[in-house]
Amino acid sequence: SINGSSISIQNGGFDSWFLRQVEIPVGWQVFPYPVYYNKNNFATRSSDHISGNYSLKLTNLALTTGKYGQNGIFGGLPFDTKGFHDTLTGYYKYITPVSDSAEIRIRSVNNGLSSHPVWSIFLDSSASWKYFEMPFSGFDSIRIDLLSSSWGNKKYSTLYLDDLQLKSQPHNAGIMSSLKSDIGIIAYPNPAQNQLNFHFSGTIPSEFGIRVYSAEGKLMMDNNYQSGSSTVSLPVSQLSAGLYFYEISANGSLLRDKFVKNN
């Protein structure tokens, strides 16, 4: 269960960057090991993104939210001990020419020192955006490490990441419109398999439209409704697995959000 966390992941959407000899996303550090400093190893911002303006493109490199000194990496993000259990969520793509996987690690930090266990999730090859969830537990802080290869830095694998958030953290509302607050819409289940349900918790519009777009922006579904029901079901079984965006239009307003289709 989620009891709540006092933190948000700084720059989890990877839209703010330092411009130096190499690009470094604000709030993150390159792992301090010499093997990672190579012209073939880089972090950069990509316009291929889920939300905001950019995503992270990580090739043969590792980033961390910790800090480092003579004794290695230390510290992390403050984590409310009342919210001992939480879940990291986000979207990824992974391009690799060999049998490899990217990895995300979360280390519990207690009094500035990393402790065990270490939670890990391995991200396999995917040419399209995929949603992931990673449950974990924390002490007073947590440290997040991102690795573009779980087997070293010699395979030229590239990891794309975007929209990293904790489930206890209020999600960004930048793509939402006033429609959601005025009418109140809940979409479930997400990920969806056979149908995506839309529940109107507030005012129910007499007429509205629902459009579904692929991650590439292709219109996949365009349905119009005249219904007084508080819940409408949209069949999505014909869609291929992957990331999609839905758009609801009612009373001259638009709501846009995303969902994942699973097989």
Tab-separated table of C-alpha atoms in Angstrom:
chain	number	residue	atom	x	y	z
A	1	SER	CA	0.000	0.000	0.000
A	2	ILE	CA	1.018	3.607	-0.498
A	3	ASN	CA	1.004	5.818	2.559
A	4	GLY	CA	2.336	8.931	0.873
A	5	SER	CA	5.732	10.428	0.155
A	6	SER	CA	7.094	13.898	0.811
A	7	ILE	CA	9.134	13.970	-2.407
A	8	SER	CA	8.724	14.404	-6.087
A	9	ILE	CA	11.435	13.216	-8.461
A	10	GLN	CA	13.213	16.342	-9.624
A	11	ASN	CA	13.089	16.648	-13.395
A	12	GLY	CA	11.410	13.264	-13.855
A	13	GLY	CA	10.169	14.488	-17.238
A	14	PHE	CA	13.746	15.302	-18.313
A	15	ASP	CA	12.821	18.773	-19.656
A	16	SER	CA	15.508	20.814	-17.799
A	17	TRP	CA	19.174	20.391	-18.731
A	18	PHE	CA	22.623	21.785	-17.973
A	19	LEU	CA	24.571	22.720	-21.101
A	20	ARG	CA	28.195	21.732	-20.551
A	21	GLN	CA	30.723	19.717	-22.545
A	22	VAL	CA	28.115	17.007	-22.333
A	23	GLU	CA	24.418	17.470	-21.642
A	24	ILE	CA	23.349	16.499	-18.135
A	25	PRO	CA	19.701	16.519	-17.005
A	26	VAL	CA	19.115	18.771	-13.992
A	27	GLY	CA	18.938	16.758	-10.756
A	28	TRP	CA	21.078	13.869	-12.073
A	29	GLN	CA	24.790	13.004	-12.010
A	30	VAL	CA	26.912	10.848	-14.318
A	31	PHE	CA	28.349	7.834	-12.511
A	32	PRO	CA	31.858	8.861	-11.378
A	33	TYR	CA	33.724	5.952	-12.927
A	34	PRO	CA	36.299	6.705	-15.677
A	35	VAL	CA	34.907	3.958	-17.926
A	36	TYR	CA	31.843	6.117	-18.582
A	37	TYR	CA	33.787	9.069	-20.012
A	38	ASN	CA	34.023	8.210	-23.682
A	39	LYS	CA	32.841	9.879	-26.894
A	40	ASN	CA	30.567	6.901	-27.501
A	41	ASN	CA	28.918	7.283	-24.089
A	42	PHE	CA	26.458	10.124	-23.636
A	43	ALA	CA	23.248	11.449	-22.141
A	44	THR	CA	21.240	13.815	-24.267
A	45	ARG	CA	17.720	15.156	-24.548
A	46	SER	CA	15.467	13.702	-27.202
A	47	SER	CA	12.407	15.289	-28.806
A	48	ASP	CA	10.899	11.785	-28.972
A	49	HIS	CA	8.953	12.099	-25.749
A	50	ILE	CA	5.794	11.183	-23.858
A	51	SER	CA	5.094	14.472	-22.103
A	52	GLY	CA	6.719	17.884	-21.728
A	53	ASN	CA	9.340	18.807	-24.323
A	54	TYR	CA	12.044	16.129	-24.090
A	55	SER	CA	12.900	12.651	-22.915
A	56	LEU	CA	16.214	11.238	-21.721
A	57	LYS	CA	18.373	9.426	-24.295
A	58	LEU	CA	21.067	7.421	-22.529
A	59	THR	CA	23.736	5.514	-24.485
A	60	ASN	CA	26.353	3.333	-22.745
A	61	LEU	CA	26.061	5.458	-19.636
A	62	ALA	CA	24.694	5.479	-16.086
A	63	LEU	CA	23.043	8.356	-14.207
A	64	THR	CA	22.184	8.670	-10.532
A	65	THR	CA	20.229	10.996	-8.253
A	66	GLY	CA	22.959	10.534	-5.645
A	67	LYS	CA	26.097	12.562	-5.101
A	68	TYR	CA	29.625	11.316	-5.112
A	69	GLY	CA	32.877	11.937	-3.300
A	70	GLN	CA	36.124	10.165	-2.542
A	71	ASN	CA	34.307	7.221	-0.967
A	72	GLY	CA	31.869	6.719	-3.826
A	73	ILE	CA	28.210	7.612	-4.288
A	74	PHE	CA	26.159	8.754	-1.304
A	75	GLY	CA	22.934	10.547	-0.480
A	76	GLY	CA	19.643	10.532	-2.342
A	77	LEU	CA	16.163	12.040	-2.505
A	78	PRO	CA	14.393	12.769	0.809
A	79	PHE	CA	11.721	10.138	1.418
A	80	ASP	CA	8.978	10.403	4.053
A	81	THR	CA	9.222	7.338	6.282
A	82	LYS	CA	5.422	7.449	6.647
A	83	GLY	CA	5.343	6.509	2.981
A	84	PHE	CA	7.599	3.495	3.442
A	85	HIS	CA	6.169	1.695	0.406
A	86	ASP	CA	5.856	3.336	-2.991
A	87	THR	CA	6.045	2.591	-6.715
A	88	LEU	CA	8.219	4.219	-9.377
A	89	THR	CA	6.400	4.578	-12.710
A	90	GLY	CA	7.473	5.797	-16.130
A	91	TYR	CA	7.796	5.098	-19.844
A	92	TYR	CA	10.741	3.696	-21.768
A	93	LYS	CA	12.067	2.588	-25.139
A	94	TYR	CA	15.179	0.446	-25.440
A	95	ILE	CA	17.247	-0.027	-28.592
A	96	THR	CA	20.038	-2.615	-28.457
A	97	PRO	CA	21.867	-4.534	-31.204
A	98	VAL	CA	22.558	-7.488	-28.897
A	99	SER	CA	20.896	-9.451	-26.120
A	100	ASP	CA	20.954	-6.802	-23.434
A	101	SER	CA	18.667	-4.955	-21.067
A	102	ALA	CA	18.629	-1.590	-19.359
A	103	GLU	CA	18.257	-1.415	-15.600
A	104	ILE	CA	16.772	0.924	-13.014
A	105	ARG	CA	17.901	0.497	-9.417
A	106	ILE	CA	16.508	2.045	-6.273
A	107	ARG	CA	18.634	1.993	-3.137
A	108	SER	CA	17.239	2.774	0.286
A	109	VAL	CA	19.347	5.382	2.047
A	110	ASN	CA	19.448	5.649	5.837
A	111	ASN	CA	21.382	8.506	7.466
A	112	GLY	CA	23.144	9.206	4.160
A	113	LEU	CA	24.372	5.618	3.677
A	114	SER	CA	22.997	3.149	1.135
A	115	SER	CA	21.500	0.020	2.623
A	116	HIS	CA	20.206	-3.298	1.389
A	117	PRO	CA	18.148	-4.564	-0.291
A	118	VAL	CA	18.445	-2.887	-3.677
A	119	TRP	CA	15.362	-2.945	-5.896
A	120	SER	CA	15.904	-3.440	-9.634
A	121	ILE	CA	13.814	-3.614	-12.777
A	122	PHE	CA	15.213	-4.770	-16.128
A	123	LEU	CA	13.903	-3.152	-19.307
A	124	ASP	CA	14.031	-5.302	-22.413
A	125	SER	CA	14.231	-4.262	-26.054
A	126	SER	CA	11.284	-2.180	-27.280
A	127	ALA	CA	11.075	0.073	-30.338
A	128	SER	CA	7.919	1.781	-29.015
A	129	TRP	CA	7.153	3.449	-25.695
A	130	LYS	CA	6.195	1.076	-22.878
A	131	TYR	CA	4.828	1.812	-19.421
A	132	PHE	CA	6.489	0.246	-16.353
A	133	GLU	CA	5.935	0.090	-12.601
A	134	MET	CA	8.568	-0.667	-9.966
A	135	PRO	CA	7.463	-1.192	-6.311
A	136	PHE	CA	10.044	-0.489	-3.599
A	137	SER	CA	10.504	0.482	0.038
A	138	GLY	CA	12.606	3.314	1.435
A	139	PHE	CA	14.072	4.766	4.592
A	140	ASP	CA	14.735	8.493	5.014
A	141	SER	CA	16.022	8.799	1.418
A	142	ILE	CA	16.166	6.848	-1.825
A	143	ARG	CA	18.757	6.819	-4.610
A	144	ILE	CA	17.722	6.104	-8.206
A	145	ASP	CA	20.325	4.765	-10.662
A	146	LEU	CA	19.698	4.507	-14.418
A	147	LEU	CA	21.851	2.139	-16.491
A	148	SER	CA	21.575	1.875	-20.261
A	149	SER	CA	23.147	-1.601	-20.096
A	150	SER	CA	22.961	-4.108	-17.286
A	151	TRP	CA	26.124	-5.811	-18.590
A	152	GLY	CA	28.565	-2.910	-18.953
A	153	ASN	CA	29.119	-0.138	-21.465
A	154	LYS	CA	30.473	-1.927	-24.542
A	155	LYS	CA	27.295	-2.874	-26.395
A	156	TYR	CA	26.116	0.511	-27.657
A	157	SER	CA	22.626	0.160	-26.246
A	158	THR	CA	20.350	3.198	-25.949
A	159	LEU	CA	17.689	3.767	-23.297
A	160	TYR	CA	14.935	6.392	-23.634
A	161	LEU	CA	13.116	7.396	-20.433
A	162	ASP	CA	10.336	9.863	-19.722
A	163	ASP	CA	7.724	10.792	-17.144
A	164	LEU	CA	9.408	9.193	-14.105
A	165	GLN	CA	7.149	9.681	-11.086
A	166	LEU	CA	6.182	8.080	-7.807
A	167	LYS	CA	2.610	6.876	-7.432
A	168	SER	CA	2.335	8.875	-4.207
A	169	GLN	CA	3.452	12.016	-6.069
A	170	PRO	CA	0.776	14.174	-7.728
A	171	HIS	CA	1.163	13.606	-11.453
A	172	ASN	CA	1.878	16.439	-13.834
A	173	ALA	CA	-1.274	18.079	-15.161
A	174	GLY	CA	0.313	19.991	-18.023
A	175	ILE	CA	-1.648	18.216	-20.755
A	176	MET	CA	-4.960	18.412	-18.907
A	177	SER	CA	-7.671	20.963	-19.654
A	178	SER	CA	-10.485	22.425	-17.562
A	179	LEU	CA	-12.716	19.596	-18.754
A	180	LYS	CA	-11.285	17.218	-16.168
A	181	SER	CA	-11.829	19.522	-13.223
A	182	ASP	CA	-15.300	20.675	-14.381
A	183	ILE	CA	-16.698	17.274	-15.342
A	184	GLY	CA	-14.384	14.866	-13.559
A	185	ILE	CA	-13.242	11.866	-15.607
A	186	ILE	CA	-11.578	8.666	-14.446
A	187	ALA	CA	-10.183	6.284	-17.109
A	188	TYR	CA	-9.623	2.648	-16.096
A	189	PRO	CA	-8.096	0.096	-16.224
A	190	ASN	CA	-4.724	1.486	-17.297
A	191	PRO	CA	-3.037	-0.519	-18.770
A	192	ALA	CA	-6.149	-1.758	-20.624
A	193	GLN	CA	-6.618	-5.038	-22.458
A	194	ASN	CA	-10.124	-5.355	-23.917
A	195	GLN	CA	-11.836	-2.102	-23.000
A	196	LEU	CA	-11.085	1.302	-21.522
A	197	ASN	CA	-13.800	2.698	-19.275
A	198	PHE	CA	-14.482	6.397	-18.795
A	199	HIS	CA	-16.353	7.333	-15.615
A	200	PHE	CA	-17.832	10.818	-15.211
A	201	SER	CA	-17.692	11.633	-11.506
A	202	GLY	CA	-19.150	15.120	-11.955
A	203	THR	CA	-21.427	16.680	-14.548
A	204	ILE	CA	-22.336	14.214	-17.305
A	205	PRO	CA	-22.297	15.824	-20.787
A	206	SER	CA	-25.226	14.938	-23.045
A	207	GLU	CA	-22.896	14.711	-26.069
A	208	PHE	CA	-19.161	14.095	-26.279
A	209	GLY	CA	-16.523	12.586	-28.550
A	210	ILE	CA	-13.588	10.262	-27.857
A	211	ARG	CA	-10.609	10.007	-30.166
A	212	VAL	CA	-7.647	7.662	-29.756
A	213	TYR	CA	-4.232	8.359	-31.284
A	214	SER	CA	-1.152	6.165	-31.586
A	215	ALA	CA	2.136	7.297	-30.034
A	216	GLU	CA	3.106	8.526	-33.531
A	217	GLY	CA	-0.010	10.743	-33.712
A	218	LYS	CA	-2.084	8.562	-36.075
A	219	LEU	CA	-5.851	8.707	-35.472
A	220	MET	CA	-6.948	5.175	-34.526
A	221	MET	CA	-10.521	5.673	-33.250
A	222	ASP	CA	-13.092	8.476	-33.532
A	223	ASN	CA	-16.350	7.827	-31.656
A	224	ASN	CA	-19.248	10.129	-30.773
A	225	TYR	CA	-21.642	9.503	-27.880
A	226	GLN	CA	-25.042	10.672	-26.736
A	227	SER	CA	-25.461	9.177	-23.320
A	228	GLY	CA	-26.743	10.052	-19.888
A	229	SER	CA	-24.753	7.228	-18.325
A	230	SER	CA	-21.946	8.024	-15.900
A	231	THR	CA	-19.703	5.307	-17.412
A	232	VAL	CA	-18.875	4.651	-21.070
A	233	SER	CA	-16.787	1.699	-22.292
A	234	LEU	CA	-14.473	2.000	-25.298
A	235	PRO	CA	-13.435	-1.331	-26.902
A	236	VAL	CA	-9.671	-1.385	-27.475
A	237	SER	CA	-8.995	-5.098	-28.068
A	238	GLN	CA	-8.290	-4.416	-31.759
A	239	LEU	CA	-5.396	-2.105	-30.930
A	240	SER	CA	-1.842	-3.440	-30.894
A	241	ALA	CA	0.032	-3.381	-27.594
A	242	GLY	CA	1.686	-0.036	-26.887
A	243	LEU	CA	1.167	3.550	-25.786
A	244	TYR	CA	-1.865	5.550	-26.943
A	245	PHE	CA	-3.399	8.949	-26.258
A	246	TYR	CA	-7.095	9.652	-25.856
A	247	GLU	CA	-8.872	12.963	-26.415
A	248	ILE	CA	-12.330	13.708	-25.034
A	249	SER	CA	-14.237	16.707	-26.394
A	250	ALA	CA	-17.329	18.079	-24.667
A	251	ASN	CA	-18.963	21.488	-24.375
A	252	GLY	CA	-16.144	23.127	-26.356
A	253	SER	CA	-13.381	21.785	-24.056
A	254	LEU	CA	-10.756	19.091	-24.564
A	255	LEU	CA	-9.161	16.572	-22.224
A	256	ARG	CA	-6.032	14.745	-23.380
A	257	ASP	CA	-4.310	11.926	-21.509
A	258	LYS	CA	-2.553	8.642	-22.217
A	259	PHE	CA	-3.090	4.930	-21.648
A	260	VAL	CA	-1.265	1.701	-22.330
A	261	LYS	CA	-2.756	-1.221	-24.277
A	262	ASN	CA	-1.622	-4.666	-23.149
A	263	ASN	CA	-2.079	-7.965	-24.971
